[in-house]
């Protein structure tokens, strides 16, 4: 897992999101020799726990541990805590409340008739790294689909969300550039395997009743995503060639209100 | 048995020289489709698929071609029926209205040219260019043939444009398989139906 993340010779969709903001933001996060190590926020921790509990439940106990409720102000509580940390060194620690949430979300996906079939362990594999060179820009790229279902020929991505309804999830797709991810990942699959694989979202809500919806983007959205990631790759390659990781333009720029405010 | 099937298909075409399949001959066509779809000599997409075979029969009837030829050249791309480009060129060449299609190409642009036999006039289709392919986004799609075989794609597209303009009855309003693959589908219902059927 760490090997994939630490490879900065290839750019991922997360890297392109930063390039989309500015090359300077990408440099700060991935290339600055004095960059700070990424701190894991509770949201990121729960997100990765949900992915593992849902897609690789057999590995969950190796990577995560649940801190039992104990009073660390007491001598006994302190001793139990020390014993717990010693026994679970290297693992990510979840509180019981966090674990309950993770279990609820994973159960919602596992109990969903369609979602459960998409991520059937016997039909594919989770977290498969794909490494390829973009034919248009010669940019070395990497991605890691949540689940590759080889029987159905689809790439599956699990998204936790506040609202999995079609109208709201479409907004999330645009806001978080999931259409860019879909285009990049399907192109990666095609570049490596020479065949088409649809990109399917399993959207699951983070609060009860943990409703699940499954979506596939239309071609228009994929095309928009493709144009966006190819432009980002061009910017990345230009910045890399010049070793010039600029932020925003230095000149004064015109500014208008966004379209929705007009 | 096989001879009987062929005779039946031929009869179907001979008897129905006007329009599409009607209620009266639907049963007949369905029996023909059932027999044809049982053949292992037809393309896989039609084998044991009576509805698809029925559609191919109807198409063949409309343009006066053999059902087998239609089945070999009618592709379902993004859930839509579309002709292979080579079939369009063959149909234009054999329709009797034009000389064989020629192509004026400089590697970056291509125009389909033919002589109208009745008048002797040389007619040219719209010019297709690589610039157009880039601007329309045809060349930027995953696995696009515009990147690997631009000369052939220029000719195919020029032929499709020529046919659409001068012989629309051959294309029957349909796009070529290459056009559908380039332009894609803005309606994802076919894709969704296909995915759901696999589950």
Short mmCIF file of C-alpha atoms in Angstrom, two decimals, chain B residues 51-156:
data_model
loop_
_atom_site.label_atom_id
_atom_site.label_comp_id
_atom_site.label_asym_id
_atom_site.label_seq_id
_atom_site.Cartn_x
_atom_site.Cartn_y
_atom_site.Cartn_z
CA UNK B 51 -35.66 -10.56 -31.74
CA UNK B 52 -32.30 -9.44 -33.18
CA UNK B 53 -32.68 -11.77 -36.14
CA UNK B 54 -36.16 -10.41 -36.76
CA UNK B 55 -34.80 -6.86 -36.84
CA UNK B 56 -32.07 -7.94 -39.27
CA UNK B 57 -34.73 -9.52 -41.51
CA UNK B 58 -36.70 -6.31 -41.49
CA UNK B 59 -33.62 -4.26 -42.35
CA UNK B 60 -32.69 -6.65 -45.14
CA UNK B 61 -36.19 -6.39 -46.51
CA UNK B 62 -36.11 -2.61 -46.50
CA UNK B 63 -32.87 -2.25 -48.42
CA UNK B 64 -33.28 -5.35 -50.59
CA UNK B 65 -30.20 -7.10 -49.23
CA UNK B 66 -29.79 -10.65 -48.00
CA UNK B 67 -30.43 -11.17 -44.28
CA UNK B 68 -27.01 -12.79 -43.86
CA UNK B 69 -25.29 -9.76 -45.36
CA UNK B 70 -27.18 -7.47 -43.02
CA UNK B 71 -26.34 -9.60 -40.01
CA UNK B 72 -22.66 -9.53 -40.91
CA UNK B 73 -22.61 -5.76 -41.28
CA UNK B 74 -25.11 -4.52 -38.72
CA UNK B 75 -23.45 -3.91 -35.38
CA UNK B 76 -24.91 -2.92 -32.07
CA UNK B 77 -22.67 -0.20 -30.64
CA UNK B 78 -23.69 1.55 -27.42
CA UNK B 79 -27.04 -0.22 -27.78
CA UNK B 80 -27.73 1.25 -31.22
CA UNK B 81 -27.79 -0.54 -34.58
CA UNK B 82 -25.16 0.78 -36.97
CA UNK B 83 -23.69 -0.25 -40.33
CA UNK B 84 -20.08 -1.16 -40.85
CA UNK B 85 -18.41 1.47 -43.02
CA UNK B 86 -17.25 -1.12 -45.55
CA UNK B 87 -20.89 -2.16 -46.00
CA UNK B 88 -21.88 1.46 -46.72
CA UNK B 89 -19.16 1.72 -49.36
CA UNK B 90 -20.21 -1.60 -50.92
CA UNK B 91 -23.87 -0.56 -50.91
CA UNK B 92 -23.05 2.77 -52.58
CA UNK B 93 -20.89 1.04 -55.17
CA UNK B 94 -23.62 -1.46 -56.05
CA UNK B 95 -26.72 0.72 -55.84
CA UNK B 96 -26.57 1.54 -59.56
CA UNK B 97 -26.81 5.29 -59.18
CA UNK B 98 -23.13 6.12 -58.87
CA UNK B 99 -19.78 5.00 -60.17
CA UNK B 100 -17.54 3.27 -57.65
CA UNK B 101 -16.65 5.61 -54.80
CA UNK B 102 -13.24 7.29 -55.01
CA UNK B 103 -11.41 9.24 -52.36
CA UNK B 104 -9.44 12.47 -52.72
CA UNK B 105 -7.08 12.52 -49.76
CA UNK B 106 -3.89 14.30 -48.76
CA UNK B 107 -3.43 12.40 -45.52
CA UNK B 108 -5.05 15.14 -43.45
CA UNK B 109 -8.34 15.58 -45.31
CA UNK B 110 -10.49 13.27 -47.40
CA UNK B 111 -13.45 13.73 -49.75
CA UNK B 112 -15.54 10.92 -51.24
CA UNK B 113 -16.14 11.42 -54.96
CA UNK B 114 -18.37 9.57 -57.46
CA UNK B 115 -20.00 10.15 -60.83
CA UNK B 116 -23.77 10.18 -60.95
CA UNK B 117 -24.49 7.71 -63.76
CA UNK B 118 -27.76 9.29 -64.89
CA UNK B 119 -26.29 12.75 -65.44
CA UNK B 120 -22.55 12.18 -65.70
CA UNK B 121 -22.04 14.83 -63.01
CA UNK B 122 -19.14 14.37 -60.63
CA UNK B 123 -20.43 14.75 -57.09
CA UNK B 124 -18.39 15.23 -53.96
CA UNK B 125 -19.29 14.54 -50.38
CA UNK B 126 -18.36 16.81 -47.45
CA UNK B 127 -14.64 16.91 -46.70
CA UNK B 128 -13.52 15.22 -43.50
CA UNK B 129 -10.31 16.28 -41.79
CA UNK B 130 -8.10 15.21 -38.92
CA UNK B 131 -8.69 18.68 -37.49
CA UNK B 132 -12.40 17.86 -37.45
CA UNK B 133 -11.69 14.54 -35.72
CA UNK B 134 -9.74 16.35 -33.01
CA UNK B 135 -12.26 19.16 -32.63
CA UNK B 136 -15.17 16.72 -32.36
CA UNK B 137 -13.27 14.66 -29.79
CA UNK B 138 -13.31 11.51 -31.98
CA UNK B 139 -9.54 11.17 -31.74
CA UNK B 140 -9.33 11.63 -27.98
CA UNK B 141 -11.48 8.65 -27.05
CA UNK B 142 -9.94 5.61 -25.45
CA UNK B 143 -8.78 3.17 -28.12
CA UNK B 144 -9.66 5.60 -30.92
CA UNK B 145 -8.77 4.26 -34.36
CA UNK B 146 -8.15 7.86 -35.45
CA UNK B 147 -4.80 7.64 -33.69
CA UNK B 148 -3.71 4.31 -35.09
CA UNK B 149 -5.22 4.29 -38.61
CA UNK B 150 -6.17 7.88 -39.55
CA UNK B 151 -6.13 7.27 -43.34
CA UNK B 152 -8.73 4.51 -43.13
CA UNK B 153 -10.90 6.46 -40.69
CA UNK B 154 -10.82 9.53 -42.96
CA UNK B 155 -12.09 7.42 -45.88
CA UNK B 156 -14.73 5.65 -43.80
#
